Amino acid sequence: MYSETEDLVRDLAENAEGVCRAYLPAGRREGSYWIVGDLQNNPGRSLFVRLTGPASGPGAAGKFTDGATGEHGDLLDIIRARTGITRFPDLLAEARAHLGRPQPVVPDKKELRKAKAPGGTPAAAARLFAASKPITGTLAETYLRSRGITQFGANGALRFHPKCWHREEGQTRSIPRPAMIAAVTDGAGAVQGVHRTWLAPDGQGKAAVNPQRRAMGHLLCNAVRLTPHDDILVVGEGIETMLSLSEAIPGLPVWAALSSGHLGAVLLPEGLQRLYIAIDRDPAGQLAAGRLSARASEVGVRVRVLEPRLGDFNDDLRANGKDALRQHLAGQIGPEDRHRLPS
């Protein structure tokens, strides 16, 4: 019989290192373990979280033991200890949020429903992305051009679906609407999730619905890899924000983490030498940038923060144009990367 709790625990275990980075940031990875002082996130070497192993049984991934106190448990117990959540349904909601899963909708009345394949999984996300079409000549292209964007990324991470199901907040009935679909991939390039932006019928903006955007699948530690990285990388929150940087400086490799919470947990690629963090002008973005910057510095990656003049870089692009945005960025990029600026 399907158990959502077991499913959540299994998915948390598959992303054990990302969960530890989010909830026990004072620790660090050593081999197959995340090591930290205790469940209160104090520095030390008493609590061990296993990052690899089978899904269940002895040596399972996601299990922890505190050598000093004898405490043991799984990643849900770690989330409970770090958040102070006491109600089990609220704890499951927190786990869903960090996995990028949609929260369940409770129907107004009980009714029998035909069983269907579970949604919100990486497999479901990959199916939706595969069913979408290339962005050129679609409403998604119209939408991006309305935001001043003509560079759509070199990785093919953005696509268009003419009839992507949308459920209004608080409702149980879904309606098909046109949407821009973004692939959220891991370091191996496998689709782990998708981000959907529902569009107005003419493509001139987002649809007049709530929510206008929604993600599904495994987002934590992954990203929308808009262009291939090399020895440098620029990471920020929104898709439109990061494409705006490409518009001004096409030679910059850009990824979108989709939210401030996920920005702080992005797993950086091997061989990275310099990281630019493109922040939004709000406290959440600045806090996430601080977390990611600290992690990058620990592994010897040099970090610079890119700040917009307005709320985000797409605001800058639309207000001032790409030449002004390029000039603004030129003063923030390190001298070793200024050859990437268009001549």
mmCIF file of C-alpha atoms in Angstrom:
data_model
loop_
_atom_site.group_PDB
_atom_site.id
_atom_site.type_symbol
_atom_site.label_atom_id
_atom_site.label_comp_id
_atom_site.label_asym_id
_atom_site.label_seq_id
_atom_site.Cartn_x
_atom_site.Cartn_y
_atom_site.Cartn_z
ATOM 1 C CA MET A 1 0.000 0.000 0.000
ATOM 2 C CA TYR A 2 1.283 3.482 -0.912
ATOM 3 C CA SER A 3 2.442 5.553 2.067
ATOM 4 C CA GLU A 4 3.255 9.208 1.456
ATOM 5 C CA THR A 5 5.343 9.329 4.634
ATOM 6 C CA GLU A 6 7.549 6.467 3.439
ATOM 7 C CA ASP A 7 7.755 8.120 0.015
ATOM 8 C CA LEU A 8 8.852 11.438 1.573
ATOM 9 C CA VAL A 9 11.436 9.742 3.798
ATOM 10 C CA ARG A 10 12.827 7.899 0.758
ATOM 11 C CA ASP A 11 13.010 11.104 -1.323
ATOM 12 C CA LEU A 12 14.649 12.979 1.539
ATOM 13 C CA ALA A 13 17.225 10.186 1.810
ATOM 14 C CA GLU A 14 17.952 10.422 -1.929
ATOM 15 C CA ASN A 15 18.721 14.113 -1.343
ATOM 16 C CA ALA A 16 20.370 13.597 2.053
ATOM 17 C CA GLU A 17 23.298 15.944 1.514
ATOM 18 C CA GLY A 18 21.030 18.767 0.332
ATOM 19 C CA VAL A 19 18.769 18.309 3.369
ATOM 20 C CA CYS A 20 21.793 18.406 5.688
ATOM 21 C CA ARG A 21 23.113 21.560 4.011
ATOM 22 C CA ALA A 22 19.734 23.221 4.509
ATOM 23 C CA TYR A 23 19.037 22.143 8.117
ATOM 24 C CA LEU A 24 22.508 21.420 9.568
ATOM 25 C CA PRO A 25 24.694 24.009 7.773
ATOM 26 C CA ALA A 26 27.281 24.057 10.581
ATOM 27 C CA GLY A 27 28.365 20.551 9.548
ATOM 28 C CA ARG A 28 30.293 19.295 6.564
ATOM 29 C CA ARG A 29 30.586 16.212 4.389
ATOM 30 C CA GLU A 30 33.324 13.711 5.130
ATOM 31 C CA GLY A 31 33.216 10.643 2.924
ATOM 32 C CA SER A 32 29.758 9.091 3.111
ATOM 33 C CA TYR A 33 28.670 11.102 6.153
ATOM 34 C CA TRP A 34 27.536 14.569 7.142
ATOM 35 C CA ILE A 35 29.165 15.378 10.473
ATOM 36 C CA VAL A 36 28.014 18.049 12.916
ATOM 37 C CA GLY A 37 27.960 18.598 16.678
ATOM 38 C CA ASP A 38 24.335 17.814 17.462
ATOM 39 C CA LEU A 39 20.715 18.246 16.370
ATOM 40 C CA GLN A 40 20.901 21.902 17.439
ATOM 41 C CA ASN A 41 23.405 22.515 14.617
ATOM 42 C CA ASN A 42 26.322 23.256 16.910
ATOM 43 C CA PRO A 43 29.818 22.740 15.442
ATOM 44 C CA GLY A 44 31.430 19.436 16.367
ATOM 45 C CA ARG A 45 31.834 15.796 15.417
ATOM 46 C CA SER A 46 29.284 13.895 17.461
ATOM 47 C CA LEU A 47 26.309 13.507 15.095
ATOM 48 C CA PHE A 48 26.758 11.448 11.917
ATOM 49 C CA VAL A 49 24.206 11.421 9.073
ATOM 50 C CA ARG A 50 24.688 8.680 6.467
ATOM 51 C CA LEU A 51 24.508 10.212 2.955
ATOM 52 C CA THR A 52 24.689 7.000 0.920
ATOM 53 C CA GLY A 53 23.333 3.517 1.295
ATOM 54 C CA PRO A 54 20.254 1.389 0.649
ATOM 55 C CA ALA A 55 16.714 2.774 0.834
ATOM 56 C CA SER A 56 15.975 0.907 4.079
ATOM 57 C CA GLY A 57 17.487 -1.429 6.626
ATOM 58 C CA PRO A 58 20.990 -1.375 8.111
ATOM 59 C CA GLY A 59 23.187 1.404 6.713
ATOM 60 C CA ALA A 60 20.273 3.172 5.026
ATOM 61 C CA ALA A 61 20.878 6.662 3.646
ATOM 62 C CA GLY A 62 19.384 9.464 5.722
ATOM 63 C CA LYS A 63 19.810 7.734 9.095
ATOM 64 C CA PHE A 64 21.693 9.559 11.862
ATOM 65 C CA THR A 65 23.286 8.689 15.181
ATOM 66 C CA ASP A 66 24.608 11.014 17.872
ATOM 67 C CA GLY A 67 27.560 9.315 19.529
ATOM 68 C CA ALA A 68 27.346 11.525 22.623
ATOM 69 C CA THR A 69 23.655 11.154 23.438
ATOM 70 C CA GLY A 70 22.714 7.929 21.673
ATOM 71 C CA GLU A 71 19.966 9.712 19.738
ATOM 72 C CA HIS A 72 19.146 8.257 16.357
ATOM 73 C CA GLY A 73 16.535 8.686 13.659
ATOM 74 C CA ASP A 74 15.983 9.826 10.080
ATOM 75 C CA LEU A 75 15.885 13.101 8.150
ATOM 76 C CA LEU A 76 12.306 13.854 9.198
ATOM 77 C CA ASP A 77 13.526 13.790 12.808
ATOM 78 C CA ILE A 78 16.300 16.243 11.870
ATOM 79 C CA ILE A 79 13.792 18.592 10.212
ATOM 80 C CA ARG A 80 11.533 18.357 13.290
ATOM 81 C CA ALA A 81 14.412 19.182 15.634
ATOM 82 C CA ARG A 82 15.659 22.118 13.557
ATOM 83 C CA THR A 83 12.258 23.718 12.842
ATOM 84 C CA GLY A 84 10.506 23.036 16.132
ATOM 85 C CA ILE A 85 7.474 21.681 14.273
ATOM 86 C CA THR A 86 5.391 19.447 16.547
ATOM 87 C CA ARG A 87 2.357 18.499 14.412
ATOM 88 C CA PHE A 88 3.108 15.610 12.070
ATOM 89 C CA PRO A 89 1.014 17.003 9.157
ATOM 90 C CA ASP A 90 2.972 20.273 9.408
ATOM 91 C CA LEU A 91 6.229 18.303 9.408
ATOM 92 C CA LEU A 92 5.200 16.532 6.204
ATOM 93 C CA ALA A 93 4.288 19.913 4.690
ATOM 94 C CA GLU A 94 7.784 21.222 5.512
ATOM 95 C CA ALA A 95 9.367 18.153 3.902
ATOM 96 C CA ARG A 96 7.226 18.577 0.781
ATOM 97 C CA ALA A 97 8.244 22.236 0.518
ATOM 98 C CA HIS A 98 11.946 21.409 0.638
ATOM 99 C CA LEU A 99 11.528 18.683 -1.955
ATOM 100 C CA GLY A 100 9.599 21.043 -4.206
ATOM 101 C CA ARG A 101 6.461 18.919 -4.021
ATOM 102 C CA PRO A 102 2.995 20.477 -4.272
ATOM 103 C CA GLN A 103 0.899 20.441 -1.124
ATOM 104 C CA PRO A 104 -2.147 18.144 -1.312
ATOM 105 C CA VAL A 105 -5.586 19.657 -1.889
ATOM 106 C CA VAL A 106 -8.334 18.349 0.378
ATOM 107 C CA PRO A 107 -11.541 17.946 -1.643
ATOM 108 C CA ASP A 108 -14.742 19.558 -0.404
ATOM 109 C CA LYS A 109 -16.506 16.213 -0.388
ATOM 110 C CA LYS A 110 -15.495 12.605 -0.534
ATOM 111 C CA GLU A 111 -15.733 11.016 -3.936
ATOM 112 C CA LEU A 112 -14.296 7.970 -5.557
ATOM 113 C CA ARG A 113 -11.491 8.722 -7.944
ATOM 114 C CA LYS A 114 -9.805 6.581 -10.520
ATOM 115 C CA ALA A 115 -6.266 5.707 -9.455
ATOM 116 C CA LYS A 116 -3.583 7.466 -11.472
ATOM 117 C CA ALA A 117 0.169 7.648 -11.568
ATOM 118 C CA PRO A 118 1.516 9.890 -8.796
ATOM 119 C CA GLY A 119 2.367 13.437 -9.897
ATOM 120 C CA GLY A 120 5.137 15.648 -8.627
ATOM 121 C CA THR A 121 7.845 13.018 -9.135
ATOM 122 C CA PRO A 122 10.948 13.370 -11.327
ATOM 123 C CA ALA A 123 9.396 10.840 -13.716
ATOM 124 C CA ALA A 124 6.228 12.921 -14.028
ATOM 125 C CA ALA A 125 8.323 16.053 -14.522
ATOM 126 C CA ALA A 126 10.354 14.380 -17.262
ATOM 127 C CA ARG A 127 7.148 13.279 -19.006
ATOM 128 C CA LEU A 128 5.779 16.825 -18.979
ATOM 129 C CA PHE A 129 9.025 18.262 -20.346
ATOM 130 C CA ALA A 130 9.183 15.613 -23.078
ATOM 131 C CA ALA A 131 5.585 16.410 -24.065
ATOM 132 C CA SER A 132 6.432 20.105 -24.485
ATOM 133 C CA LYS A 133 7.721 21.674 -27.689
ATOM 134 C CA PRO A 134 10.758 23.866 -28.484
ATOM 135 C CA ILE A 135 10.252 27.470 -27.508
ATOM 136 C CA THR A 136 10.837 29.119 -30.898
ATOM 137 C CA GLY A 137 7.666 30.490 -32.475
ATOM 138 C CA THR A 138 5.482 29.819 -29.405
ATOM 139 C CA LEU A 139 3.712 31.954 -26.805
ATOM 140 C CA ALA A 140 6.680 31.312 -24.495
ATOM 141 C CA GLU A 141 8.955 33.133 -26.949
ATOM 142 C CA THR A 142 6.393 35.949 -27.146
ATOM 143 C CA TYR A 143 6.350 36.141 -23.362
ATOM 144 C CA LEU A 144 10.132 36.336 -23.016
ATOM 145 C CA ARG A 145 10.399 38.971 -25.742
ATOM 146 C CA SER A 146 7.773 41.016 -23.860
ATOM 147 C CA ARG A 147 10.253 40.959 -20.942
ATOM 148 C CA GLY A 148 13.063 42.284 -23.163
ATOM 149 C CA ILE A 149 14.665 38.850 -23.569
ATOM 150 C CA THR A 150 15.855 37.431 -26.892
ATOM 151 C CA GLN A 151 18.462 34.995 -25.506
ATOM 152 C CA PHE A 152 16.626 31.791 -24.522
ATOM 153 C CA GLY A 153 19.580 29.738 -23.293
ATOM 154 C CA ALA A 154 21.830 27.333 -25.163
ATOM 155 C CA ASN A 155 20.891 24.173 -23.254
ATOM 156 C CA GLY A 156 17.304 23.806 -24.461
ATOM 157 C CA ALA A 157 16.098 24.004 -20.856
ATOM 158 C CA LEU A 158 13.026 26.068 -21.800
ATOM 159 C CA ARG A 159 10.062 24.682 -23.729
ATOM 160 C CA PHE A 160 6.362 25.403 -24.274
ATOM 161 C CA HIS A 161 3.222 23.406 -23.543
ATOM 162 C CA PRO A 162 -0.067 24.670 -25.024
ATOM 163 C CA LYS A 163 -2.288 22.849 -22.508
ATOM 164 C CA CYS A 164 -0.540 22.508 -19.156
ATOM 165 C CA TRP A 165 -2.970 21.776 -16.339
ATOM 166 C CA HIS A 166 -3.445 24.581 -13.800
ATOM 167 C CA ARG A 167 -5.347 24.428 -10.530
ATOM 168 C CA GLU A 168 -6.435 27.714 -8.962
ATOM 169 C CA GLU A 169 -5.431 28.184 -5.328
ATOM 170 C CA GLY A 170 -7.983 26.517 -3.055
ATOM 171 C CA GLN A 171 -9.773 24.753 -5.924
ATOM 172 C CA THR A 172 -9.869 21.073 -6.907
ATOM 173 C CA ARG A 173 -10.658 21.429 -10.613
ATOM 174 C CA SER A 174 -7.779 21.881 -13.073
ATOM 175 C CA ILE A 175 -7.928 23.796 -16.366
ATOM 176 C CA PRO A 176 -5.437 23.443 -19.272
ATOM 177 C CA ARG A 177 -3.561 26.681 -20.009
ATOM 178 C CA PRO A 178 -0.478 27.599 -22.109
ATOM 179 C CA ALA A 179 2.730 27.529 -20.093
ATOM 180 C CA MET A 180 6.477 27.984 -20.350
ATOM 181 C CA ILE A 181 8.147 24.814 -19.059
ATOM 182 C CA ALA A 182 11.667 24.855 -17.589
ATOM 183 C CA ALA A 183 13.661 21.684 -16.915
ATOM 184 C CA VAL A 184 15.277 21.389 -13.479
ATOM 185 C CA THR A 185 18.266 19.078 -13.910
ATOM 186 C CA ASP A 186 20.957 17.523 -11.759
ATOM 187 C CA GLY A 187 24.699 17.440 -12.348
ATOM 188 C CA ALA A 188 24.351 14.511 -14.744
ATOM 189 C CA GLY A 189 21.798 16.401 -16.852
ATOM 190 C CA ALA A 190 18.820 14.251 -15.809
ATOM 191 C CA VAL A 191 15.470 16.005 -15.428
ATOM 192 C CA GLN A 192 14.565 16.032 -11.722
ATOM 193 C CA GLY A 193 11.740 18.559 -11.879
ATOM 194 C CA VAL A 194 10.051 21.230 -13.942
ATOM 195 C CA HIS A 195 8.987 24.821 -13.359
ATOM 196 C CA ARG A 196 5.762 26.006 -15.003
ATOM 197 C CA THR A 197 4.900 29.637 -15.809
ATOM 198 C CA TRP A 198 1.330 29.974 -17.065
ATOM 199 C CA LEU A 199 0.952 32.570 -19.804
ATOM 200 C CA ALA A 200 -1.697 35.018 -20.975
ATOM 201 C CA PRO A 201 -3.575 33.903 -24.135
ATOM 202 C CA ASP A 202 -1.557 36.363 -26.250
ATOM 203 C CA GLY A 203 1.743 35.666 -24.484
ATOM 204 C CA GLN A 204 2.089 39.298 -23.389
ATOM 205 C CA GLY A 205 2.686 38.477 -19.740
ATOM 206 C CA LYS A 206 1.688 35.823 -17.227
ATOM 207 C CA ALA A 207 -1.835 34.432 -17.009
ATOM 208 C CA ALA A 208 -4.269 36.177 -14.654
ATOM 209 C CA VAL A 209 -4.372 33.194 -12.295
ATOM 210 C CA ASN A 210 -3.188 32.293 -8.798
ATOM 211 C CA PRO A 211 -0.579 30.887 -8.661
ATOM 212 C CA GLN A 212 1.062 32.045 -11.886
ATOM 213 C CA ARG A 213 4.045 29.755 -11.376
ATOM 214 C CA ARG A 214 4.473 26.344 -9.813
ATOM 215 C CA ALA A 215 7.269 23.773 -9.589
ATOM 216 C CA MET A 216 7.204 19.998 -9.266
ATOM 217 C CA GLY A 217 9.772 17.270 -8.700
ATOM 218 C CA HIS A 218 13.077 17.361 -6.852
ATOM 219 C CA LEU A 219 14.318 20.956 -6.817
ATOM 220 C CA LEU A 220 16.649 21.022 -3.822
ATOM 221 C CA CYS A 221 20.323 21.159 -4.912
ATOM 222 C CA ASN A 222 19.316 21.226 -8.625
ATOM 223 C CA ALA A 223 18.775 24.138 -11.041
ATOM 224 C CA VAL A 224 17.511 25.266 -14.429
ATOM 225 C CA ARG A 225 20.795 25.109 -16.317
ATOM 226 C CA LEU A 226 20.108 27.738 -18.973
ATOM 227 C CA THR A 227 23.601 27.671 -20.503
ATOM 228 C CA PRO A 228 26.607 25.328 -20.108
ATOM 229 C CA HIS A 229 29.053 26.264 -17.337
ATOM 230 C CA ASP A 230 32.831 26.306 -17.633
ATOM 231 C CA ASP A 231 35.294 27.466 -14.971
ATOM 232 C CA ILE A 232 32.877 30.227 -13.963
ATOM 233 C CA LEU A 233 29.148 30.208 -13.234
ATOM 234 C CA VAL A 234 26.456 32.792 -12.454
ATOM 235 C CA VAL A 235 23.598 31.548 -10.247
ATOM 236 C CA GLY A 236 20.473 33.472 -9.268
ATOM 237 C CA GLU A 237 16.802 32.947 -8.528
ATOM 238 C CA GLY A 238 14.414 33.603 -11.414
ATOM 239 C CA ILE A 239 14.538 32.394 -15.011
ATOM 240 C CA GLU A 240 13.807 35.850 -16.419
ATOM 241 C CA THR A 241 16.426 37.373 -14.105
ATOM 242 C CA MET A 242 19.176 35.051 -15.327
ATOM 243 C CA LEU A 243 18.207 35.342 -18.998
ATOM 244 C CA SER A 244 18.490 39.124 -18.573
ATOM 245 C CA LEU A 245 22.152 38.664 -17.651
ATOM 246 C CA SER A 246 22.634 36.570 -20.794
ATOM 247 C CA GLU A 247 20.960 39.335 -22.782
ATOM 248 C CA ALA A 248 23.527 41.857 -21.563
ATOM 249 C CA ILE A 249 26.563 39.527 -21.574
ATOM 250 C CA PRO A 250 25.932 36.408 -23.712
ATOM 251 C CA GLY A 251 29.262 34.903 -22.638
ATOM 252 C CA LEU A 252 28.158 34.389 -19.034
ATOM 253 C CA PRO A 253 27.103 30.830 -18.068
ATOM 254 C CA VAL A 254 23.841 31.194 -16.096
ATOM 255 C CA TRP A 255 21.675 28.923 -13.916
ATOM 256 C CA ALA A 256 18.355 29.701 -12.211
ATOM 257 C CA ALA A 257 17.691 28.169 -8.778
ATOM 258 C CA LEU A 258 14.021 29.344 -8.899
ATOM 259 C CA SER A 259 13.788 30.660 -5.314
ATOM 260 C CA SER A 260 15.927 32.133 -2.558
ATOM 261 C CA GLY A 261 15.562 28.938 -0.533
ATOM 262 C CA HIS A 262 16.873 26.783 -3.347
ATOM 263 C CA LEU A 263 19.596 29.303 -4.250
ATOM 264 C CA GLY A 264 21.377 28.678 -0.974
ATOM 265 C CA ALA A 265 21.381 24.898 -1.556
ATOM 266 C CA VAL A 266 22.508 24.640 -5.220
ATOM 267 C CA LEU A 267 25.216 22.000 -5.651
ATOM 268 C CA LEU A 268 28.157 23.567 -7.448
ATOM 269 C CA PRO A 269 29.834 21.711 -10.336
ATOM 270 C CA GLU A 270 33.276 20.140 -10.071
ATOM 271 C CA GLY A 271 36.156 22.260 -11.337
ATOM 272 C CA LEU A 272 34.435 25.590 -10.707
ATOM 273 C CA GLN A 273 36.914 28.390 -10.014
ATOM 274 C CA ARG A 274 34.756 31.511 -9.799
ATOM 275 C CA LEU A 275 31.116 31.907 -8.787
ATOM 276 C CA TYR A 276 28.928 34.967 -9.329
ATOM 277 C CA ILE A 277 25.732 35.131 -7.307
ATOM 278 C CA ALA A 278 23.069 37.347 -8.905
ATOM 279 C CA ILE A 279 20.868 38.538 -6.065
ATOM 280 C CA ASP A 280 17.441 40.138 -5.969
ATOM 281 C CA ARG A 281 17.138 43.231 -3.814
ATOM 282 C CA ASP A 282 15.324 41.626 -0.876
ATOM 283 C CA PRO A 283 16.453 40.172 2.482
ATOM 284 C CA ALA A 284 15.696 36.554 1.482
ATOM 285 C CA GLY A 285 17.897 36.768 -1.607
ATOM 286 C CA GLN A 286 20.755 38.342 0.312
ATOM 287 C CA LEU A 287 20.552 35.666 3.035
ATOM 288 C CA ALA A 288 20.572 32.861 0.450
ATOM 289 C CA ALA A 289 23.544 34.460 -1.294
ATOM 290 C CA GLY A 290 25.398 34.479 2.007
ATOM 291 C CA ARG A 291 24.762 30.759 2.510
ATOM 292 C CA LEU A 292 25.879 29.847 -0.999
ATOM 293 C CA SER A 293 28.903 32.122 -0.771
ATOM 294 C CA ALA A 294 30.041 30.471 2.458
ATOM 295 C CA ARG A 295 29.717 27.002 0.937
ATOM 296 C CA ALA A 296 31.635 28.002 -2.190
ATOM 297 C CA SER A 297 34.425 29.631 -0.202
ATOM 298 C CA GLU A 298 34.850 26.456 1.874
ATOM 299 C CA VAL A 299 35.829 24.519 -1.268
ATOM 300 C CA GLY A 300 38.120 27.233 -2.620
ATOM 301 C CA VAL A 301 35.770 28.842 -5.144
ATOM 302 C CA ARG A 302 36.110 32.618 -5.384
ATOM 303 C CA VAL A 303 32.798 34.447 -5.073
ATOM 304 C CA ARG A 304 31.463 37.803 -6.232
ATOM 305 C CA VAL A 305 27.919 39.111 -5.776
ATOM 306 C CA LEU A 306 26.130 40.868 -8.637
ATOM 307 C CA GLU A 307 23.550 43.443 -7.522
ATOM 308 C CA PRO A 308 20.849 45.038 -9.678
ATOM 309 C CA ARG A 309 19.924 48.719 -9.559
ATOM 310 C CA LEU A 310 16.210 47.915 -9.174
ATOM 311 C CA GLY A 311 14.403 44.874 -7.748
ATOM 312 C CA ASP A 312 16.068 42.329 -10.040
ATOM 313 C CA PHE A 313 18.059 42.247 -13.266
ATOM 314 C CA ASN A 314 14.977 41.887 -15.472
ATOM 315 C CA ASP A 315 13.647 45.100 -13.945
ATOM 316 C CA ASP A 316 16.969 46.717 -14.894
ATOM 317 C CA LEU A 317 16.834 45.328 -18.437
ATOM 318 C CA ARG A 318 13.302 46.552 -19.091
ATOM 319 C CA ALA A 319 13.848 49.936 -17.485
ATOM 320 C CA ASN A 320 17.259 50.822 -18.929
ATOM 321 C CA GLY A 321 18.050 48.435 -21.812
ATOM 322 C CA LYS A 322 20.787 45.858 -22.268
ATOM 323 C CA ASP A 323 23.602 48.349 -22.961
ATOM 324 C CA ALA A 324 23.055 50.091 -19.628
ATOM 325 C CA LEU A 325 22.764 46.724 -17.864
ATOM 326 C CA ARG A 326 26.022 45.572 -19.470
ATOM 327 C CA GLN A 327 27.772 48.722 -18.290
ATOM 328 C CA HIS A 328 26.401 48.215 -14.779
ATOM 329 C CA LEU A 329 27.620 44.592 -14.713
ATOM 330 C CA ALA A 330 31.048 45.491 -16.112
ATOM 331 C CA GLY A 331 31.841 47.290 -12.868
ATOM 332 C CA GLN A 332 31.022 44.193 -10.805
ATOM 333 C CA ILE A 333 32.662 41.417 -12.825
ATOM 334 C CA GLY A 334 36.231 40.448 -11.943
ATOM 335 C CA PRO A 335 39.023 41.576 -14.289
ATOM 336 C CA GLU A 336 39.760 37.965 -15.266
ATOM 337 C CA ASP A 337 36.277 37.671 -16.808
ATOM 338 C CA ARG A 338 35.930 41.038 -18.546
ATOM 339 C CA HIS A 339 36.983 39.475 -21.839
ATOM 340 C CA ARG A 340 33.460 37.993 -21.878
ATOM 341 C CA LEU A 341 31.972 41.456 -22.346
ATOM 342 C CA PRO A 342 30.868 42.077 -25.955
ATOM 343 C CA SER A 343 33.221 44.465 -27.720
#
